[in-house]
Each structure stands twice: as C-alpha cells, then as structure tokens.
mmCIF file of C-alpha atoms in Angstrom:
data_model
loop_
_atom_site.group_PDB
_atom_site.id
_atom_site.type_symbol
_atom_site.label_atom_id
_atom_site.label_comp_id
_atom_site.label_asym_id
_atom_site.label_seq_id
_atom_site.Cartn_x
_atom_site.Cartn_y
_atom_site.Cartn_z
ATOM 1 C CA MET A 217 154.491 -13.201 87.227
ATOM 2 C CA ASP A 218 154.315 -9.622 86.209
ATOM 3 C CA GLY A 219 157.941 -9.371 86.714
ATOM 4 C CA ASP A 220 158.200 -5.588 86.766
ATOM 5 C CA ASN A 221 160.815 -5.738 89.379
ATOM 6 C CA VAL A 222 163.532 -7.781 87.835
ATOM 7 C CA VAL A 223 167.016 -8.239 89.188
ATOM 8 C CA VAL A 224 169.684 -8.302 86.485
ATOM 9 C CA ARG A 225 172.129 -11.115 87.310
ATOM 10 C CA GLY A 226 174.831 -10.156 84.765
ATOM 11 C CA ARG A 227 175.758 -6.629 85.495
ATOM 12 C CA THR A 228 177.595 -6.469 82.221
ATOM 13 C CA TRP A 229 174.429 -7.548 80.282
ATOM 14 C CA PRO A 230 172.754 -4.140 79.743
ATOM 15 C CA TRP A 231 175.690 -2.342 78.234
ATOM 16 C CA ARG A 232 176.880 -5.437 76.187
ATOM 17 C CA LEU A 233 173.459 -5.965 74.795
ATOM 18 C CA ALA A 234 173.236 -2.271 73.882
ATOM 19 C CA ALA A 235 176.685 -2.584 72.361
ATOM 20 C CA SER A 236 175.506 -5.535 70.400
ATOM 21 C CA VAL A 237 172.560 -3.585 69.022
ATOM 22 C CA GLY A 238 174.812 -0.787 68.041
ATOM 23 C CA ALA A 239 177.270 -3.109 66.354
ATOM 24 C CA ALA A 240 174.391 -4.729 64.471
ATOM 25 C CA ALA A 241 173.226 -1.383 63.268
ATOM 26 C CA VAL A 242 176.698 -0.756 61.859
ATOM 27 C CA VAL A 243 176.895 -4.179 60.018
ATOM 28 C CA LEU A 244 173.307 -3.710 58.750
ATOM 29 C CA GLY A 245 174.098 -0.200 57.395
ATOM 30 C CA GLY A 246 176.713 -1.878 55.177
ATOM 31 C CA CYS A 247 174.609 -4.847 53.800
ATOM 32 C CA GLY A 248 171.344 -5.471 52.147
ATOM 33 C CA SER A 249 169.369 -8.528 52.605
ATOM 34 C CA GLY A 250 166.278 -6.679 51.688
ATOM 35 C CA GLY A 251 162.716 -7.249 52.911
ATOM 36 C CA ASP A 252 159.979 -5.954 54.963
ATOM 37 C CA GLY A 253 158.842 -6.443 58.579
ATOM 38 C CA LYS A 254 158.013 -8.907 61.265
ATOM 39 C CA ALA A 255 155.092 -9.372 63.703
ATOM 40 C CA ALA A 256 155.965 -11.189 66.828
ATOM 41 C CA ALA A 257 157.177 -14.718 66.097
ATOM 42 C CA PRO A 258 158.001 -16.120 62.690
ATOM 43 C CA SER A 259 157.260 -19.676 61.405
ATOM 44 C CA PRO A 260 159.709 -22.410 61.813
ATOM 45 C CA SER A 261 161.247 -23.618 58.552
ATOM 46 C CA ALA A 262 164.325 -25.345 57.280
ATOM 47 C CA PRO A 263 167.490 -23.482 58.387
ATOM 48 C CA SER A 264 170.228 -22.433 55.975
ATOM 49 C CA ARG A 265 173.372 -24.514 56.307
ATOM 50 C CA SER A 266 175.498 -21.425 57.320
ATOM 51 C CA ALA A 267 173.011 -20.193 59.990
ATOM 52 C CA ALA A 268 172.621 -23.655 61.457
ATOM 53 C CA GLU A 269 176.372 -24.191 61.613
ATOM 54 C CA ALA A 270 176.914 -20.719 63.116
ATOM 55 C CA SER A 271 174.819 -21.696 66.140
ATOM 56 C CA PRO A 272 175.416 -25.420 67.159
ATOM 57 C CA SER A 273 172.583 -27.030 68.850
ATOM 58 C CA ALA A 274 171.957 -30.049 71.065
ATOM 59 C CA PRO A 275 169.366 -32.620 70.080
ATOM 60 C CA SER A 276 167.489 -32.308 73.450
ATOM 61 C CA GLY A 277 166.670 -29.478 75.912
ATOM 62 C CA ASP A 278 170.153 -29.552 77.193
ATOM 63 C CA ALA A 279 172.388 -26.586 76.349
ATOM 64 C CA SER A 280 175.346 -27.040 74.103
ATOM 65 C CA PRO A 281 178.949 -26.798 75.490
ATOM 66 C CA LEU A 282 179.101 -23.302 74.034
ATOM 67 C CA THR A 283 176.420 -21.414 75.957
ATOM 68 C CA PRO A 284 176.149 -18.572 78.526
ATOM 69 C CA PHE A 285 173.464 -20.509 80.519
ATOM 70 C CA ARG A 286 172.719 -24.184 81.677
ATOM 71 C CA PRO A 287 169.188 -24.693 82.903
ATOM 72 C CA ASP A 288 168.132 -27.188 85.467
ATOM 73 C CA PRO A 289 166.965 -30.184 83.168
ATOM 74 C CA ALA A 290 164.082 -30.800 85.512
ATOM 75 C CA LYS A 291 162.708 -27.331 84.852
ATOM 76 C CA VAL A 292 162.967 -27.319 81.080
ATOM 77 C CA PRO A 293 159.345 -27.496 79.834
ATOM 78 C CA THR A 294 158.464 -30.745 78.056
ATOM 79 C CA THR A 295 154.675 -30.371 78.016
ATOM 80 C CA ARG A 296 152.340 -27.671 76.614
ATOM 81 C CA SER A 297 151.051 -26.717 80.042
ATOM 82 C CA ARG A 298 154.506 -26.190 81.558
ATOM 83 C CA ALA A 299 155.660 -24.301 78.391
ATOM 84 C CA GLU A 300 152.571 -22.002 78.515
ATOM 85 C CA ALA A 301 153.414 -21.263 82.236
ATOM 86 C CA LEU A 302 156.845 -20.268 81.261
ATOM 87 C CA ALA A 303 155.863 -18.150 78.380
ATOM 88 C CA THR A 304 153.260 -16.305 80.458
ATOM 89 C CA ALA A 305 155.916 -15.633 83.208
ATOM 90 C CA VAL A 306 158.497 -14.337 80.780
ATOM 91 C CA VAL A 307 156.665 -12.242 78.324
ATOM 92 C CA LEU A 308 156.514 -8.508 79.031
ATOM 93 C CA ARG A 309 153.346 -6.647 80.148
ATOM 94 C CA PRO A 310 153.265 -2.796 79.911
ATOM 95 C CA ARG A 311 155.129 -2.107 83.113
ATOM 96 C CA GLY A 312 157.812 -4.399 82.145
ATOM 97 C CA TRP A 313 158.684 -1.934 79.341
ATOM 98 C CA GLY A 314 158.339 1.166 81.411
ATOM 99 C CA PRO A 315 156.109 3.493 83.372
ATOM 100 C CA ASP A 316 154.708 5.121 80.174
ATOM 101 C CA PHE A 317 153.472 2.047 78.429
ATOM 102 C CA ARG A 318 149.907 0.735 78.343
ATOM 103 C CA ALA A 319 148.397 -2.386 76.649
ATOM 104 C CA GLN A 320 147.229 -2.126 73.061
ATOM 105 C CA ARG A 321 143.951 -3.490 71.965
ATOM 106 C CA PRO A 322 144.179 -6.566 71.538
ATOM 107 C CA ALA A 323 146.649 -6.767 74.271
ATOM 108 C CA ALA A 324 147.860 -10.399 73.599
ATOM 109 C CA SER A 325 147.901 -13.093 70.962
ATOM 110 C CA THR A 326 145.384 -15.936 70.734
ATOM 111 C CA PRO A 327 146.515 -18.881 72.952
ATOM 112 C CA GLY A 328 147.693 -21.971 71.182
ATOM 113 C CA THR A 329 148.793 -19.990 68.096
ATOM 114 C CA VAL A 330 152.089 -18.604 66.674
ATOM 115 C CA ALA A 331 152.566 -15.885 64.071
ATOM 116 C CA VAL A 332 153.458 -17.150 60.644
ATOM 117 C CA LEU A 333 154.807 -15.347 57.421
ATOM 118 C CA ASN A 334 152.636 -17.020 54.903
ATOM 119 C CA GLU A 335 153.275 -17.616 51.142
ATOM 120 C CA ARG A 336 151.908 -14.139 50.351
ATOM 121 C CA CYS A 337 154.401 -12.437 52.740
ATOM 122 C CA ARG A 338 151.568 -11.546 55.166
ATOM 123 C CA TRP A 339 151.808 -12.162 58.975
ATOM 124 C CA GLU A 340 148.946 -14.299 60.415
ATOM 125 C CA ARG A 341 148.268 -16.544 63.472
ATOM 126 C CA ARG A 342 148.229 -20.282 62.919
ATOM 127 C CA PRO A 343 148.042 -23.289 65.316
ATOM 128 C CA LEU A 344 151.318 -24.187 66.987
ATOM 129 C CA PRO A 345 153.438 -26.146 64.581
ATOM 130 C CA ARG A 346 155.397 -29.510 65.446
ATOM 131 C CA GLY A 347 158.353 -28.499 67.658
ATOM 132 C CA VAL A 348 156.643 -25.540 69.481
ATOM 133 C CA LEU A 349 155.087 -26.151 72.726
ATOM 134 C CA ALA A 350 153.813 -22.646 73.491
ATOM 135 C CA SER A 351 154.048 -19.054 72.259
ATOM 136 C CA ALA A 352 152.777 -15.796 73.776
ATOM 137 C CA SER A 353 152.856 -12.301 72.451
ATOM 138 C CA ARG A 354 151.858 -9.078 74.081
ATOM 139 C CA TYR A 355 151.343 -5.735 72.424
ATOM 140 C CA ASN A 356 151.914 -2.442 74.281
ATOM 141 C CA GLU A 357 152.295 1.182 73.361
ATOM 142 C CA ILE A 358 153.158 4.685 74.576
ATOM 143 C CA PRO A 359 150.082 6.847 73.463
ATOM 144 C CA ALA A 360 150.771 9.890 71.294
ATOM 145 C CA ALA A 361 151.313 13.047 73.388
ATOM 146 C CA ASP A 362 153.472 16.215 73.635
ATOM 147 C CA GLY A 363 154.229 16.268 69.843
ATOM 148 C CA ARG A 364 155.344 12.583 69.825
ATOM 149 C CA GLY A 365 153.622 9.902 67.788
ATOM 150 C CA GLU A 366 152.239 6.581 69.125
ATOM 151 C CA LEU A 367 155.065 4.135 69.850
ATOM 152 C CA LYS A 368 154.178 0.460 69.500
ATOM 153 C CA VAL A 369 156.129 -2.534 70.827
ATOM 154 C CA THR A 370 155.711 -6.162 70.958
ATOM 155 C CA ALA A 371 157.290 -8.946 73.224
ATOM 156 C CA SER A 372 156.940 -12.570 72.295
ATOM 157 C CA VAL A 373 158.082 -15.803 73.935
ATOM 158 C CA THR A 374 158.179 -19.121 72.261
ATOM 159 C CA VAL A 375 159.065 -22.453 74.018
ATOM 160 C CA HIS A 376 160.272 -25.166 71.788
ATOM 161 C CA ALA A 377 160.535 -28.929 72.352
ATOM 162 C CA THR A 378 164.240 -29.095 71.712
ATOM 163 C CA VAL A 379 167.281 -26.757 71.420
ATOM 164 C CA ARG A 380 167.442 -27.875 67.608
ATOM 165 C CA ASP A 381 163.870 -26.711 67.156
ATOM 166 C CA ALA A 382 164.697 -23.278 68.713
ATOM 167 C CA ASP A 383 167.933 -23.068 66.692
ATOM 168 C CA GLU A 384 165.998 -23.632 63.432
ATOM 169 C CA ARG A 385 163.746 -20.743 64.438
ATOM 170 C CA LEU A 386 166.701 -18.433 64.488
ATOM 171 C CA ALA A 387 167.966 -19.785 61.121
ATOM 172 C CA ALA A 388 164.517 -19.239 59.594
ATOM 173 C CA THR A 389 164.276 -15.712 60.932
ATOM 174 C CA LEU A 390 167.612 -14.816 59.393
ATOM 175 C CA GLU A 391 166.465 -16.076 55.947
ATOM 176 C CA GLU A 392 162.828 -14.703 55.818
ATOM 177 C CA PRO A 393 163.816 -11.236 54.442
ATOM 178 C CA LEU A 394 165.286 -12.919 51.484
ATOM 179 C CA ARG A 395 162.001 -14.658 50.760
ATOM 180 C CA CYS A 396 159.823 -11.671 51.298
ATOM 181 C CA ARG A 397 161.063 -8.152 50.572
ATOM 182 C CA ARG A 398 157.801 -6.525 51.558
ATOM 183 C CA GLN A 399 155.809 -7.952 54.438
ATOM 184 C CA GLN A 400 152.281 -6.985 55.598
ATOM 185 C CA VAL A 401 152.090 -6.851 59.349
ATOM 186 C CA ARG A 402 148.510 -5.624 59.602
ATOM 187 C CA ALA A 403 145.952 -4.213 57.219
ATOM 188 C CA ASP A 404 147.378 -0.687 57.577
ATOM 189 C CA GLU A 405 151.078 -1.653 58.583
ATOM 190 C CA ARG A 406 153.901 -2.761 56.442
ATOM 191 C CA ILE A 407 157.678 -3.206 56.767
ATOM 192 C CA THR A 408 160.172 -2.461 54.039
ATOM 193 C CA GLU A 409 163.901 -2.315 53.402
ATOM 194 C CA LEU A 410 164.547 -5.113 56.021
ATOM 195 C CA MET A 411 168.079 -6.229 56.764
ATOM 196 C CA SER A 412 169.215 -8.949 59.134
ATOM 197 C CA VAL A 413 172.303 -10.087 60.773
ATOM 198 C CA ALA A 414 173.072 -13.083 63.147
ATOM 199 C CA THR A 415 175.278 -12.976 66.281
ATOM 200 C CA PRO A 416 175.964 -16.447 67.820
ATOM 201 C CA TYR A 417 177.221 -16.696 71.394
ATOM 202 C CA GLY A 418 180.893 -15.708 71.605
ATOM 203 C CA GLN A 419 180.900 -13.534 68.506
ATOM 204 C CA GLY A 420 180.898 -9.700 68.633
ATOM 205 C CA ASN A 421 179.421 -8.513 71.881
ATOM 206 C CA ASN A 422 177.097 -11.594 72.464
ATOM 207 C CA THR A 423 177.963 -13.002 75.893
ATOM 208 C CA PHE A 424 174.303 -13.058 76.918
ATOM 209 C CA ALA A 425 172.445 -15.566 74.724
ATOM 210 C CA ASP A 426 172.967 -18.693 72.568
ATOM 211 C CA ASP A 427 172.183 -16.799 69.500
ATOM 212 C CA GLN A 428 170.544 -13.493 68.228
ATOM 213 C CA VAL A 429 169.175 -12.293 65.087
ATOM 214 C CA VAL A 430 168.744 -8.557 64.631
ATOM 215 C CA GLU A 431 166.535 -7.187 61.827
ATOM 216 C CA MET A 432 166.109 -3.397 60.926
ATOM 217 C CA GLY A 433 163.971 -1.715 58.371
ATOM 218 C CA LYS A 434 161.259 0.908 57.647
ATOM 219 C CA TYR A 435 157.766 0.800 59.400
ATOM 220 C CA LEU A 436 155.121 2.225 57.161
ATOM 221 C CA THR A 437 151.678 3.181 58.342
ATOM 222 C CA GLY A 438 149.290 5.803 56.975
ATOM 223 C CA GLY A 439 151.718 8.270 55.129
ATOM 224 C CA SER A 440 154.586 8.049 57.659
ATOM 225 C CA GLU A 441 157.750 6.090 57.465
ATOM 226 C CA ARG A 442 159.719 5.288 60.616
ATOM 227 C CA ALA A 443 162.504 3.112 61.897
ATOM 228 C CA TYR A 444 161.833 -0.503 62.662
ATOM 229 C CA ARG A 445 163.652 -2.836 65.051
ATOM 230 C CA TRP A 446 163.094 -6.554 65.612
ATOM 231 C CA TYR A 447 165.318 -8.827 67.882
ATOM 232 C CA VAL A 448 165.087 -12.633 68.201
ATOM 233 C CA THR A 449 167.171 -14.082 70.897
ATOM 234 C CA ARG A 450 167.636 -17.795 71.954
ATOM 235 C CA LEU A 451 168.475 -19.203 75.348
ATOM 236 C CA GLY A 452 168.285 -22.949 75.214
ATOM 237 C CA THR A 453 164.848 -24.031 74.081
ATOM 238 C CA VAL A 454 163.396 -20.603 74.479
ATOM 239 C CA THR A 455 163.293 -17.822 71.975
ATOM 240 C CA LEU A 456 162.484 -14.238 72.696
ATOM 241 C CA ALA A 457 161.321 -11.670 70.235
ATOM 242 C CA VAL A 458 161.165 -7.903 70.711
ATOM 243 C CA SER A 459 159.844 -5.502 68.207
ATOM 244 C CA VAL A 460 159.701 -1.649 68.171
ATOM 245 C CA LYS A 461 157.852 0.429 65.564
ATOM 246 C CA GLY A 462 159.214 3.923 65.480
ATOM 247 C CA ALA A 463 157.106 6.950 65.772
ATOM 248 C CA LYS A 464 157.431 10.745 65.318
ATOM 249 C CA GLY A 465 159.770 12.245 68.086
ATOM 250 C CA TYR A 466 161.700 9.101 68.977
ATOM 251 C CA SER A 467 165.405 8.686 68.115
ATOM 252 C CA ASP A 468 167.261 5.475 67.210
ATOM 253 C CA ASP A 469 168.940 5.592 70.543
ATOM 254 C CA GLU A 470 165.529 5.520 72.384
ATOM 255 C CA LEU A 471 164.488 2.634 70.249
ATOM 256 C CA ASN A 472 167.639 0.713 70.963
ATOM 257 C CA LYS A 473 167.197 1.473 74.701
ATOM 258 C CA TYR A 474 163.686 -0.035 74.762
ATOM 259 C CA THR A 475 164.697 -3.189 72.965
ATOM 260 C CA SER A 476 167.945 -3.665 74.981
ATOM 261 C CA HIS A 477 165.850 -3.288 78.187
ATOM 262 C CA ALA A 478 163.148 -5.755 77.088
ATOM 263 C CA ASN A 479 165.726 -8.312 75.981
ATOM 264 C CA VAL A 480 167.723 -8.069 79.223
ATOM 265 C CA THR A 481 164.420 -8.338 81.348
ATOM 266 C CA MET A 482 163.209 -11.327 79.490
ATOM 267 C CA LEU A 483 166.554 -13.195 79.484
ATOM 268 C CA ASN A 484 166.695 -12.749 83.173
ATOM 269 C CA ARG A 485 163.180 -14.026 83.621
ATOM 270 C CA VAL A 486 164.081 -17.233 81.646
ATOM 271 C CA GLN A 487 167.213 -17.830 83.792
ATOM 272 C CA SER A 488 165.071 -17.249 86.966
ATOM 273 C CA GLU A 489 162.284 -19.598 85.873
ATOM 274 C CA LEU A 490 164.665 -22.470 84.592
ATOM 275 C CA GLY A 491 166.927 -22.090 87.539
ATOM 276 C CA GLY A 492 170.254 -22.839 85.908
ATOM 277 C CA ASP A 493 173.778 -21.741 86.462
ATOM 278 C CA SER A 494 175.177 -18.978 84.298
#
C-alpha cells in the first residue's frame, strides 16, 4: 500500500498532534538531557523504571486498558512475514510526505535489520534483535531549490512481538541521549544538543497514541547547523519513528508540520491495517 490517499479517522488528531509537538518544544526548551541525534530506529535496551511505569504495557499483543486503540487480535502480527507486510504498508514513501518529496539514495533500509546506536555512539544497521519481528525505514527529501537547502526526512516502522517489547523501545529511546551526547548518523552527519521528553497516553495533548517520545537537537552537516526533530510513537505492538533534518529556508513551524502529518498518516495506516476500534 502506497497510502498517499489516507482518510484521517480522528478529526482532532492533526491539531492535537501538532499541539503535542508544540508543547514538547516548550518543555524541551526548559530542560537539558543532552545528546546528539538519531537515525531511524534505535536499539531495544532495558527501560528506566520511570519510563516503563509512565507507559503501562500488557504482556502480549493486546492493548492495555489505557489506550486510544484496540486492534483486532487476529490481525496483530505474530510472524515475521506478517510483520514485514504491515511495516511495508505503513511506512511512508515520498508522496506520503507531500508532492515535493522524492526518494533519497538509498531509498530504504536493508530488509531484516534495525538501526542501532552502538557503544561508540554511532548509528548502524544490525540484524533484528529478539522481540522485533520486522522493521522498515524509508529515506526521502525535498531537493535544494529557490534558495532553500535540501530537506531530508525519514519514516520508520518497527513491529514488535509484544506490547512490552514495544514499550521498552520507547523507554530506551528516552534514555539514549543520556548515554551519548554526540551521535554520528552518517559519515558526514551528526546530531548534537539533543533533548527528549515522553508523553504517555492521556498526558498533555496525547490522545492519539499509547506513548510518544519527542527528541530535538541540532543537525550538523558540512559547515551548517540546523534544527533536528525526531518522534517515536507507539500504538500497541507497533512503533513509528519520524525524523526531519532541517535545512536553509525552513522554519520550525514547517518542520513540525511535516512531522505531525507523517505521524498522523502512519497512525491511521496502523489502525486501518489492524482493524481495531478506536
């Protein structure tokens, strides 16, 4: 499914998600967990007690009582083939971002791998770890033109074996800036000054997902320094990641618009694919 024509079920999602992004920006402006950037999907690791407790999880694919979405249990992937099909259906291709986008080179991640922040604070692809059934990332961009720089974006979908596995993913994401203050994304790309905040379902403006972690920082490439946005959102056993690397001529409001749209689109695709009641 290319999914460029997506019907948004929750009419309140776009503005509430945008409001959540704006609120996160305010919170992050007043705190400093430090760090550098993210690629598409971080490695699972042991969650902090506070992060795990902030987002209660069920031991299976079923949603917890406090959730905005209940999938059809028969449609929740339990095998790698079904998980791969779901990830492929949900992840955004260029037109899912907007008419001005095109695929980067390479356009997609290597099948059967996930992005991992290694011991040297560098992002790399590794085989799927235990608890992850499938992961797919796609890399798109708006080419430089009319005085604006090249805007790069990433969309990633990771399907986990259980809700707890997905929940631990969010907890690990929240903690990674504390471990690595400077992170190498690619040979010529780094993220610095990273800060993160978690917004579980029911807190702030989050009425659209079981949990969300927002990270903001500075994107460094060549001699330029631009804004960086990275959002990881959980709905049941599925985690969605969206990153935007700022470029010359793009405002913070525009970056937030792209991330909000991408999150809404993929969240709706997850609901459509899993056929639950919201």
